[in-house]
Coordinates of C-alpha atoms and ligand atoms in Angstrom, one line a residue:
Chain A
M1 CA -35.9 5.3 -13.3
K2 CA -34.2 3.7 -16.3
P3 CA -31.3 1.5 -15.2
V4 CA -27.9 2.6 -16.4
R5 CA -26.7 0.5 -19.4
R6 CA -23.8 -1.6 -18.4
L7 CA -20.8 -2.3 -20.6
E8 CA -20.6 1.2 -22.1
P9 CA -18.2 1.2 -25.0
A10 CA -16.8 4.6 -24.1
V11 CA -15.9 3.5 -20.6
I12 CA -14.3 0.3 -21.9
L13 CA -12.2 2.3 -24.3
A14 CA -11.2 4.7 -21.6
V15 CA -10.0 1.9 -19.4
M16 CA -8.1 0.4 -22.3
G17 CA -6.7 3.9 -22.9
R18 CA -5.2 3.8 -19.5
E19 CA -3.4 0.6 -20.4
L20 CA -2.2 2.1 -23.6
A21 CA -0.8 5.1 -21.8
N22 CA 1.2 2.8 -19.5
F23 CA 2.2 0.4 -22.3
R24 CA 3.8 3.3 -24.2
T25 CA 6.3 3.5 -21.4
F26 CA 7.5 -0.1 -21.7
W27 CA 6.6 -1.4 -25.1
K28 CA 10.2 -1.6 -26.3
S29 CA 11.3 -4.2 -23.8
T30 CA 8.1 -6.2 -24.4
A31 CA 8.5 -6.1 -28.2
F32 CA 12.1 -7.1 -27.8
T33 CA 11.3 -10.1 -25.7
S34 CA 8.5 -11.2 -27.9
T35 CA 10.7 -11.2 -30.9
F36 CA 13.8 -12.6 -29.3
E37 CA 12.2 -15.5 -27.4
P38 CA 10.8 -17.3 -30.5
V39 CA 14.2 -16.8 -32.2
V40 CA 15.9 -18.5 -29.2
Y41 CA 13.4 -21.4 -29.2
L42 CA 13.7 -21.8 -33.0
F43 CA 17.4 -22.0 -32.8
A44 CA 17.4 -24.3 -29.8
F45 CA 14.6 -26.7 -30.8
G46 CA 14.0 -26.2 -34.4
L47 CA 17.6 -25.9 -35.6
G48 CA 19.2 -27.9 -32.8
L49 CA 16.8 -30.9 -32.8
G50 CA 15.9 -30.4 -36.4
S51 CA 19.4 -30.8 -37.8
T52 CA 20.3 -33.7 -35.6
L53 CA 17.3 -35.9 -34.6
V54 CA 14.2 -34.9 -36.4
T55 CA 13.8 -33.3 -39.8
T56 CA 10.1 -33.4 -40.5
V57 CA 6.8 -34.0 -38.6
D58 CA 3.8 -35.1 -40.6
G59 CA 5.5 -33.9 -43.7
V60 CA 6.2 -30.4 -42.2
D61 CA 9.8 -29.2 -41.8
Y62 CA 10.6 -29.4 -38.1
V63 CA 11.6 -25.7 -37.8
Q64 CA 8.2 -24.7 -39.2
F65 CA 6.4 -27.2 -37.0
V66 CA 8.0 -25.6 -33.9
G67 CA 7.7 -22.0 -35.2
T68 CA 3.9 -22.3 -35.8
G69 CA 3.6 -24.0 -32.4
L70 CA 5.3 -21.2 -30.7
V71 CA 2.4 -18.9 -31.4
A72 CA 0.5 -20.5 -28.6
T73 CA 3.5 -20.1 -26.3
A74 CA 3.7 -16.4 -27.1
V75 CA 0.0 -16.1 -26.5
V76 CA -0.1 -17.8 -23.1
F77 CA 2.9 -16.0 -21.8
S78 CA 1.6 -12.6 -23.0
S79 CA -1.9 -13.1 -21.6
A80 CA -2.1 -15.4 -18.5
L81 CA 1.0 -14.1 -16.8
P82 CA 0.5 -10.3 -17.4
A83 CA -3.1 -10.8 -16.3
M84 CA -2.1 -12.5 -13.2
F85 CA 0.7 -10.3 -12.0
G86 CA -0.7 -7.1 -13.6
T87 CA -4.1 -7.5 -11.9
F88 CA -2.6 -8.3 -8.6
V89 CA -0.2 -5.4 -8.6
K90 CA -2.9 -3.0 -9.8
E91 CA -5.3 -4.2 -7.2
R92 CA -3.0 -4.5 -4.3
F93 CA 0.0 -2.4 -4.6
Q94 CA -0.8 0.4 -7.0
R95 CA -4.4 0.6 -6.0
T96 CA -5.2 1.4 -9.6
Y97 CA -8.6 -0.4 -9.5
D98 CA -9.5 1.7 -6.5
A99 CA -9.0 4.8 -8.6
I100 CA -10.8 3.5 -11.6
L101 CA -13.8 2.2 -9.6
A102 CA -14.2 5.6 -7.9
A103 CA -15.0 6.9 -11.4
P104 CA -18.2 5.9 -13.2
V105 CA -16.9 2.4 -14.1
D106 CA -18.4 -1.0 -13.1
V107 CA -16.3 -4.0 -12.3
E108 CA -17.8 -5.6 -15.4
E109 CA -16.5 -2.9 -17.6
L110 CA -13.2 -2.9 -15.9
V111 CA -12.7 -6.6 -16.4
T112 CA -13.9 -6.5 -20.0
A113 CA -11.6 -3.7 -20.9
E114 CA -8.5 -5.3 -19.3
M115 CA -9.3 -8.6 -21.1
L116 CA -9.7 -6.9 -24.4
W117 CA -6.5 -5.0 -24.0
I118 CA -4.5 -8.2 -23.2
G119 CA -6.3 -10.0 -26.0
L120 CA -5.3 -7.3 -28.5
R121 CA -1.7 -7.3 -27.3
S122 CA -1.5 -11.1 -27.5
A123 CA -3.0 -11.1 -31.0
V124 CA 0.0 -9.0 -32.1
F125 CA 2.6 -10.8 -30.1
G126 CA 1.2 -14.1 -31.2
C127 CA 2.1 -13.2 -34.8
F128 CA 5.8 -12.6 -34.0
P129 CA 6.9 -16.3 -34.0
L130 CA 5.0 -16.8 -37.2
I131 CA 6.8 -13.9 -38.8
V132 CA 10.2 -15.0 -37.4
T133 CA 9.5 -18.5 -38.8
M134 CA 9.0 -17.0 -42.3
F135 CA 12.7 -16.2 -42.2
F136 CA 13.2 -19.9 -41.7
G137 CA 11.3 -20.8 -44.8
L138 CA 7.6 -20.8 -43.7
E139 CA 5.5 -19.9 -46.8
P140 CA 3.0 -17.0 -46.2
E141 CA -0.6 -18.1 -46.7
L142 CA -3.8 -15.9 -46.8
T143 CA -5.3 -18.0 -44.1
M144 CA -2.6 -16.9 -41.8
L145 CA -4.5 -13.7 -41.4
L146 CA -6.8 -15.7 -39.1
V147 CA -3.9 -16.3 -36.7
P148 CA -4.3 -13.0 -34.8
V149 CA -8.0 -13.8 -34.5
F150 CA -7.3 -17.3 -33.0
A151 CA -4.6 -15.7 -30.8
F152 CA -7.0 -13.0 -29.6
V153 CA -9.8 -15.3 -28.6
T154 CA -7.4 -17.7 -26.8
A155 CA -5.7 -14.8 -25.0
L156 CA -9.1 -13.5 -23.8
A157 CA -9.7 -16.9 -22.1
F158 CA -6.2 -16.8 -20.5
A159 CA -6.5 -13.2 -19.5
A160 CA -9.7 -13.9 -17.7
F161 CA -8.1 -17.0 -16.1
G162 CA -5.1 -14.8 -14.9
M163 CA -7.4 -12.2 -13.5
T164 CA -9.5 -14.8 -11.8
M165 CA -6.3 -16.2 -10.2
A166 CA -5.2 -12.7 -9.2
A167 CA -8.6 -12.2 -7.4
T168 CA -8.3 -15.6 -5.7
V169 CA -4.8 -15.7 -4.2
S170 CA -3.9 -13.8 -1.1
K171 CA -0.2 -13.5 -1.7
I172 CA 1.8 -13.0 -4.9
D173 CA 4.0 -16.1 -4.3
Q174 CA 0.9 -18.3 -4.7
F175 CA 1.2 -17.6 -8.5
N176 CA 4.0 -20.2 -8.4
Y177 CA 1.4 -22.9 -7.9
V178 CA -0.6 -21.6 -10.8
T179 CA 2.4 -21.5 -13.1
T180 CA 3.6 -24.9 -12.1
L181 CA 0.3 -26.7 -11.9
V182 CA -1.6 -25.1 -14.7
I183 CA 0.4 -23.0 -17.1
T184 CA 3.6 -25.1 -17.6
P185 CA 1.7 -28.4 -18.1
L186 CA -0.6 -26.8 -20.6
F187 CA 2.4 -25.3 -22.4
L188 CA 4.3 -28.6 -22.5
V189 CA 1.5 -30.8 -23.8
A190 CA 0.2 -28.4 -26.4
G191 CA 2.0 -30.1 -29.2
T192 CA 4.4 -27.2 -29.7
F193 CA 7.6 -29.1 -29.7
F194 CA 6.4 -32.6 -30.5
P195 CA 3.2 -34.0 -32.0
I196 CA 0.9 -35.3 -29.2
D197 CA -0.1 -38.4 -31.2
Q198 CA 3.1 -39.9 -30.0
L199 CA 1.9 -39.6 -26.4
P200 CA 0.0 -42.2 -24.4
E201 CA -3.7 -42.2 -25.2
G202 CA -4.7 -40.6 -21.9
F203 CA -2.6 -37.6 -22.7
Q204 CA -4.1 -37.3 -26.1
V205 CA -7.6 -37.2 -24.7
A206 CA -6.5 -34.7 -22.1
A207 CA -4.9 -32.5 -24.8
Q208 CA -8.3 -32.1 -26.4
F209 CA -9.2 -30.0 -23.3
N210 CA -6.1 -28.0 -23.5
P211 CA -6.9 -24.6 -25.2
L212 CA -3.3 -24.2 -26.1
Y213 CA -3.3 -27.4 -28.0
Q214 CA -6.4 -26.3 -29.9
L215 CA -4.7 -23.0 -30.7
V216 CA -1.6 -24.8 -31.9
E217 CA -3.7 -26.9 -34.2
L218 CA -5.6 -23.9 -35.5
V219 CA -2.3 -22.0 -36.2
R220 CA -0.9 -25.1 -38.1
G221 CA -4.2 -25.3 -39.9
A222 CA -3.9 -21.7 -41.0
S223 CA -0.4 -22.3 -42.1
F224 CA -0.6 -25.7 -43.8
G225 CA -4.3 -26.1 -44.6
L226 CA -7.5 -25.8 -42.5
E227 CA -9.9 -28.6 -41.9
A228 CA -13.6 -28.7 -41.0
V229 CA -12.7 -29.8 -37.4
D230 CA -10.9 -26.5 -36.9
A231 CA -14.3 -24.7 -36.8
L232 CA -15.1 -26.8 -33.8
R233 CA -11.8 -26.0 -32.2
F234 CA -12.5 -22.3 -32.7
A235 CA -16.0 -22.6 -31.3
G236 CA -14.5 -24.3 -28.3
L237 CA -12.1 -21.5 -27.6
L238 CA -15.0 -18.9 -28.0
V239 CA -17.1 -20.7 -25.4
L240 CA -14.1 -21.0 -23.1
A241 CA -13.4 -17.3 -23.4
A242 CA -17.0 -16.4 -22.7
V243 CA -17.3 -18.6 -19.7
M244 CA -14.0 -17.4 -18.3
W245 CA -15.1 -13.8 -18.8
R246 CA -18.1 -14.2 -16.6
V247 CA -16.0 -16.1 -14.0
A248 CA -13.4 -13.3 -13.9
I249 CA -16.1 -10.6 -13.5
N250 CA -17.6 -12.6 -10.6
R251 CA -14.3 -13.1 -8.8
L252 CA -13.1 -9.5 -9.3
E253 CA -16.5 -8.2 -8.1
K254 CA -16.1 -10.2 -4.9
R255 CA -12.6 -8.9 -4.4
L256 CA -13.1 -5.3 -5.3
I257 CA -16.5 -4.5 -3.9
I258 CA -16.4 -5.1 -0.2
Chain B
M1 CA -32.0 18.2 -2.0
P2 CA -28.9 17.5 0.1
A3 CA -25.8 16.3 -1.7
I4 CA -25.4 13.4 0.7
D5 CA -28.3 11.9 2.6
I6 CA -27.4 8.9 4.9
H7 CA -29.8 7.3 7.3
G8 CA -29.2 4.4 9.7
L9 CA -26.3 3.1 7.6
T10 CA -24.6 0.0 8.8
K11 CA -21.6 -2.0 7.5
S12 CA -19.8 -4.9 9.3
F13 CA -16.7 -6.8 8.5
G14 CA -17.2 -10.1 10.3
S15 CA -17.7 -9.1 13.9
I16 CA -16.4 -5.6 13.4
K17 CA -19.1 -3.0 13.1
A18 CA -17.2 -0.5 11.0
V19 CA -20.3 1.7 10.4
D20 CA -23.1 1.4 13.0
G21 CA -26.2 3.3 12.4
L22 CA -24.7 6.4 10.7
D23 CA -26.9 9.4 10.0
L24 CA -25.4 12.1 8.0
V25 CA -26.9 14.8 5.8
V26 CA -24.6 17.2 3.9
G27 CA -26.4 20.2 2.3
E28 CA -25.3 21.5 -1.1
G29 CA -22.3 23.8 -0.9
L30 CA -21.2 22.8 2.5
C31 CA -17.8 21.7 3.5
L32 CA -18.2 19.0 6.2
G33 CA -15.2 17.7 8.1
L34 CA -15.7 14.1 9.2
L35 CA -13.4 13.9 12.2
G36 CA -12.7 10.7 14.0
P37 CA -10.0 8.5 15.4
N38 CA -8.5 5.5 13.6
G39 CA -11.0 2.9 12.8
A40 CA -14.0 5.2 13.4
G41 CA -15.4 4.1 10.0
K42 CA -14.6 7.2 7.9
S43 CA -13.0 5.4 5.0
T44 CA -15.7 2.7 5.0
T45 CA -18.3 5.5 4.8
M46 CA -16.4 7.0 1.8
K47 CA -16.3 3.6 0.1
M48 CA -20.0 3.2 0.5
L49 CA -20.5 6.7 -1.0
T50 CA -18.7 5.5 -4.2
G51 CA -20.4 2.1 -4.4
Q52 CA -17.1 0.4 -3.6
A53 CA -18.6 -1.0 -0.4
I54 CA -22.1 -2.3 -0.2
P55 CA -24.0 -1.3 3.0
D56 CA -25.6 -4.0 5.2
G57 CA -28.5 -1.8 6.0
G58 CA -29.8 1.8 6.0
S59 CA -30.3 4.2 3.2
L60 CA -27.8 6.2 1.2
H61 CA -28.5 8.9 -1.4
V62 CA -25.8 10.9 -3.2
L63 CA -26.8 13.9 -5.4
G64 CA -30.3 12.4 -5.5
F65 CA -29.2 9.0 -6.6
E66 CA -29.9 5.9 -4.6
L67 CA -26.8 3.9 -3.8
P68 CA -25.5 1.3 -4.5
R69 CA -28.1 0.9 -7.3
E70 CA -27.3 4.1 -9.1
A71 CA -23.7 4.4 -8.0
K72 CA -22.5 4.9 -11.6
K73 CA -24.7 8.0 -12.1
A74 CA -23.7 9.4 -8.7
K75 CA -20.0 8.8 -9.4
A76 CA -20.2 10.6 -12.7
R77 CA -20.9 13.8 -10.8
M78 CA -18.6 13.3 -7.8
G79 CA -14.9 13.6 -7.5
V80 CA -12.8 11.3 -5.2
V81 CA -9.4 12.0 -3.7
P82 CA -8.2 8.8 -2.0
Q83 CA -6.3 8.5 1.3
L84 CA -3.4 6.8 -0.6
D85 CA -1.8 7.9 -3.8
N86 CA -2.9 5.8 -6.8
L87 CA -1.5 7.7 -9.7
D88 CA 0.1 5.9 -12.7
I89 CA 3.7 6.8 -11.9
D90 CA 5.4 6.0 -15.2
V91 CA 2.9 8.0 -17.2
T92 CA 3.0 11.8 -17.7
V93 CA 1.1 14.3 -15.6
E94 CA -1.2 15.2 -18.5
E95 CA -1.8 11.6 -19.5
N96 CA -2.9 10.8 -15.9
L97 CA -5.4 13.5 -16.2
A98 CA -6.5 12.7 -19.7
V99 CA -7.2 9.1 -18.8
F100 CA -9.5 10.2 -16.0
A101 CA -11.1 12.8 -18.2
R102 CA -12.1 10.0 -20.6
L103 CA -13.2 7.7 -17.7
Y104 CA -15.6 10.5 -16.7
R105 CA -16.6 11.0 -20.4
V106 CA -15.6 14.6 -20.3
Q107 CA -16.5 16.2 -23.7
D108 CA -13.4 18.4 -24.2
V109 CA -10.5 16.3 -22.8
G110 CA -7.9 18.9 -23.7
A111 CA -9.6 21.8 -22.0
A112 CA -10.4 19.7 -18.9
V113 CA -6.7 18.7 -18.6
D114 CA -5.6 22.3 -19.0
R115 CA -8.0 23.5 -16.4
A116 CA -6.9 20.7 -13.9
L117 CA -3.2 21.5 -14.6
G118 CA -4.0 25.1 -13.7
I119 CA -5.7 24.2 -10.4
A120 CA -2.8 22.0 -9.4
R121 CA -0.3 24.6 -10.7
L122 CA 1.5 21.9 -12.7
T123 CA 1.1 23.3 -16.2
D124 CA 4.9 23.5 -16.7
R125 CA 5.3 19.9 -15.5
R126 CA 2.6 18.4 -17.7
K127 CA 5.1 16.4 -19.8
D128 CA 6.9 14.9 -16.8
A129 CA 6.4 11.4 -15.6
V130 CA 4.7 11.4 -12.2
D131 CA 7.6 9.7 -10.5
R132 CA 9.7 12.8 -11.2
L133 CA 7.3 15.0 -9.2
S134 CA 7.8 16.0 -5.6
G135 CA 5.5 14.6 -2.9
G136 CA 3.5 17.8 -2.8
M137 CA 3.1 18.0 -6.6
R138 CA 1.8 14.4 -6.6
R139 CA -0.8 15.3 -4.0
R140 CA -1.9 18.3 -6.0
L141 CA -2.1 16.2 -9.1
L142 CA -4.2 13.6 -7.2
L143 CA -6.6 16.4 -6.1
A144 CA -6.7 17.8 -9.7
R145 CA -7.5 14.4 -11.0
G146 CA -10.5 14.2 -8.7
L147 CA -11.6 17.6 -10.2
I148 CA -11.1 16.7 -13.8
H149 CA -14.9 16.6 -14.6
D150 CA -15.8 19.6 -12.5
P151 CA -17.7 17.6 -9.9
K152 CA -20.6 18.9 -7.8
L153 CA -19.4 16.9 -4.8
L154 CA -15.9 16.1 -3.7
L155 CA -14.9 13.3 -1.3
L156 CA -11.6 13.8 0.3
D157 CA -10.4 10.9 2.4
E158 CA -7.7 12.2 4.7
P159 CA -6.3 14.5 2.0
T160 CA -3.2 15.5 3.9
V161 CA -2.4 12.4 5.9
G162 CA 1.3 11.8 6.3
L163 CA 2.4 15.0 4.5
D164 CA 4.8 17.6 5.8
P165 CA 3.4 20.9 7.0
Q166 CA 4.3 22.9 4.0
I167 CA 2.6 20.5 1.5
R168 CA -0.4 20.3 3.9
T169 CA -0.7 24.1 3.8
E170 CA -0.5 24.1 0.0
L171 CA -3.4 21.6 -0.2
W172 CA -5.4 23.5 2.3
T173 CA -5.3 26.6 0.1
L174 CA -6.5 24.5 -2.9
I175 CA -9.3 23.0 -0.9
D176 CA -10.3 26.3 0.5
N177 CA -10.5 27.8 -3.0
L178 CA -12.9 24.9 -4.0
R179 CA -15.0 25.5 -1.0
S180 CA -15.3 29.2 -1.8
G181 CA -16.2 28.2 -5.3
G182 CA -19.3 26.4 -4.0
T183 CA -18.2 22.7 -4.4
T184 CA -19.8 20.5 -1.7
I185 CA -17.0 18.8 0.2
L186 CA -17.0 15.8 2.5
M187 CA -13.5 15.6 4.0
S188 CA -12.5 12.9 6.5
T189 CA -9.6 13.7 8.6
H190 CA -8.0 13.1 12.0
Y191 CA -6.1 16.4 11.9
I192 CA -8.1 18.7 14.1
E193 CA -6.5 21.8 12.6
E194 CA -7.5 20.7 9.1
A195 CA -11.1 20.5 10.2
E196 CA -11.0 23.7 12.1
R197 CA -9.6 25.7 9.1
L198 CA -11.5 24.2 6.2
A199 CA -14.8 22.9 7.4
D200 CA -18.0 24.9 7.7
E201 CA -19.2 22.2 10.0
V202 CA -17.7 19.3 11.7
A203 CA -19.2 15.9 12.4
V204 CA -17.3 13.9 15.1
M205 CA -17.4 10.2 14.3
A206 CA -16.7 7.4 16.7
E207 CA -17.4 3.7 16.5
G208 CA -19.3 4.0 13.3
R209 CA -21.6 6.8 14.0
V210 CA -21.8 10.6 14.4
I211 CA -21.7 11.6 18.0
A212 CA -21.7 15.4 17.6
R213 CA -22.2 17.8 14.7
A214 CA -22.0 21.6 14.5
K215 CA -19.8 24.5 13.4
P216 CA -16.4 24.2 15.1
S217 CA -17.1 27.3 17.2
E218 CA -20.4 25.9 18.4
L219 CA -18.9 22.5 19.2
I220 CA -16.3 24.2 21.3
A221 CA -18.8 26.5 23.1
E222 CA -21.2 23.7 23.8
H223 CA -18.8 21.0 24.8
V224 CA -15.7 22.7 26.3
G225 CA -16.4 26.3 27.1
V226 CA -14.1 29.2 26.6
S227 CA -10.6 28.4 27.7
S228 CA -8.4 25.6 28.7
A229 CA -5.4 25.5 31.1
E230 CA -2.5 23.3 30.4
V231 CA -0.4 22.1 33.2
Y232 CA 3.0 20.6 32.9
G233 CA 5.1 18.8 35.4
P234 CA 6.0 15.4 36.9
P235 CA 3.2 12.7 36.8
E236 CA 2.6 12.9 40.5
R237 CA 1.9 16.5 40.4
L238 CA -0.3 16.2 37.3
A239 CA -2.3 13.5 39.1
E240 CA -2.8 15.8 42.1
V241 CA -3.9 18.8 39.9
R242 CA -6.2 16.5 38.0
A243 CA -7.8 15.1 41.1
A244 CA -8.5 18.5 42.5
A245 CA -9.9 19.8 39.2
E246 CA -12.2 16.8 38.8
E247 CA -13.3 17.1 42.4
A248 CA -14.4 20.7 41.5
G249 CA -16.4 19.3 38.6
L250 CA -14.1 20.3 35.8
R251 CA -13.1 18.0 33.0
V252 CA -9.5 17.1 32.4
R253 CA -7.8 15.5 29.5
A254 CA -4.4 14.2 28.6
A255 CA -2.5 16.6 26.3
G256 CA 0.7 14.8 25.4
P257 CA 3.0 15.2 28.3
A258 CA 0.7 17.6 30.0
I259 CA -2.9 17.7 31.1
A260 CA -5.5 20.2 30.0
I261 CA -8.2 21.5 32.3
V262 CA -11.2 22.2 30.1
G263 CA -13.6 25.1 30.9
A264 CA -10.9 26.8 33.0
E265 CA -12.9 30.0 33.1
Q266 CA -15.3 28.4 35.5
A267 CA -12.6 27.3 38.0
E268 CA -12.6 28.8 41.5
P269 CA -9.6 31.1 42.1
G270 CA -6.6 29.1 43.3
L271 CA -7.7 25.8 41.7
I272 CA -5.6 26.2 38.6
P273 CA -1.8 26.4 39.3
E274 CA -0.1 29.7 38.7
D275 CA 2.2 28.2 36.1
A276 CA -0.6 26.8 34.0
V277 CA -0.7 27.9 30.3
H278 CA -4.1 29.4 29.5
R279 CA -5.3 29.2 25.9
A280 CA -8.6 29.4 24.1
A281 CA -10.7 26.2 24.1
S282 CA -10.1 24.3 20.9
L283 CA -11.7 21.7 18.7
E284 CA -9.0 19.4 19.9
D285 CA -10.4 19.6 23.4
V286 CA -13.8 18.6 22.1
F287 CA -12.4 15.7 20.0
V288 CA -10.3 14.2 22.8
L289 CA -13.1 14.5 25.4
M290 CA -15.6 13.0 23.1
T291 CA -13.6 10.2 21.6
G292 CA -11.2 9.5 24.4
E293 CA -8.5 9.5 21.8
D294 CA -5.3 11.5 21.7
A295 CA -5.5 13.9 18.9
E296 CA -2.8 14.8 16.4
Ligands
ATP1 N1 -11.9 -4.5 4.0 C1 -12.0 -4.6 5.3 N2 -12.0 -5.8 5.9 C2 -12.1 -6.0 7.2 N3 -12.2 -5.0 8.1 C3 -12.2 -3.7 7.6 C4 -12.1 -3.5 6.2 N4 -12.1 -2.1 6.0 C5 -12.2 -1.6 7.2 N5 -12.3 -2.5 8.2 C6 -12.4 -2.3 9.6 O1 -13.5 -1.4 9.8 C7 -13.2 -0.4 10.8 C8 -13.3 1.0 10.2 O2 -12.3 1.2 9.3 P1 -12.1 2.5 8.5 O3 -11.0 2.3 7.5 O4 -13.5 2.9 7.9 O5 -11.7 3.6 9.6 P2 -11.2 5.1 9.4 O6 -12.1 5.9 10.2 O7 -11.1 5.4 8.0 O8 -9.8 5.0 10.1 P3 -8.4 5.7 9.7 O9 -8.4 7.0 10.3 O10 -7.4 4.8 10.3 O11 -8.3 5.8 8.2 C9 -11.8 -0.8 11.3 O12 -11.9 -1.5 12.5 C10 -11.2 -1.6 10.2 O13 -10.2 -2.5 10.7
MG2 MG1 -9.4 6.0 6.7

């Protein structure tokens, strides 16, 4: 008998459709936070620091330096965290995955759909800081159209990471460790608020392995001029997303199929 | 070809043998009640039927498909109503249904949703968010969701557990209609009355396997006879009556605060106290005698 083809697009779309139906009930608050947060950061860091201590970084106006960096912040907070909490809640409390897997859906399709959904959302939310920064003088560039693509791929990796964590912890409080030990450090040494070339060399090497740093560099490239090395950065993010995708499927399969 | 064909199925969790050599064949069009006490392995069996649990051993075919290998194909033709509510509560009734119509790749989603709303009698509530529905409406919606793709086989895992009697009766009517319509149903329950009313046949499950299987009336006739006599009173008196009845070769079971002497029609005159309440033998008598559990 012919094996059933896995990863059927219709199934993936249907699972994403479920997310969309739910998202329609709370999109307003999410959109509000996504716009408001970068504005707060821009005022606090960009305008606060920018008007008193620093004015430019590498020839870029500090507000614009921070504004472009905030894309990565928006991406990680709209991908890793919703993936972590959302997956845990859907698996454990709402038993949503139980319902979905009783239908003709494989874990692989479920994970893929959830990742794609979060990736798309983050691709949109990732653009918000950039748009807000335009009101602070950032010049629109054609290459900025690549920003949602960069955001999407990075968000896929973080979504898969979040789902993997959700399938690993046994209690929801354990996410505190993940946030403190992984997310916050990655967020802080991504070069969002200060250029990492002022850090000790060890940090600079470590930053190369930080996907958020790579995203920040790509967004700044798209805003102020791309370089050849950016292709390498993007390839790195693609590989990470692909690896994390398989890891997430593996972990979720272990958790969901007993 | 039977709708469900299970042979020698086993599944352990660590040292717990949840399913332990289960044989179960459910013919097309049958409504089989899977009756068993807590922990008998009913839900685990259901999970293996949907590929959500992988058996350790034995064979498992659903609608002709071998599981877990062809679980996806089998699931496409089977509807599942879970023990616990897992609806999307912020989303409207009709969207809950539409999402599942798409998951099942139903061709005409709108028509399927309308049909399901009709079954659940929720057409006028279709635009309401699920969290505005009453408990009974939610259960009807859960059932309708499991029927969205007009499945050949329906798995009901304790469909009425924890519900008040009125909601339970409502659901029984729905399930009974499906049964009359020819849908094959496997329904796990530990409510005896549910099995008695709805099931064409009952399989009594204990410790991971089926220990008896027949029509409810046959099970009663075979295992407990015609009538039972319930005796009420202080514990010492019950102990005395029990000892005398057992001495005479009758079987006795606890029945809440009372005891029930099973097969009372065979008792010698005078053995059963005057004040005993005589009633027809029931599936409950069978269940309690077989599983040693107190029934609900
Ligand atoms: N995921 C699991 N991990 C460990 N043990 C489990 C798991 N699922 C079930 N069990 C155990 O397997 C046995 C059978 O459980 P199951 O849920 O199948 O029983 P059931 O007949 O559905 O009971 P109930 O009437 O209480 O729903 C129980 O001892 C239960 O504790
Ligand atoms: Mg159960």
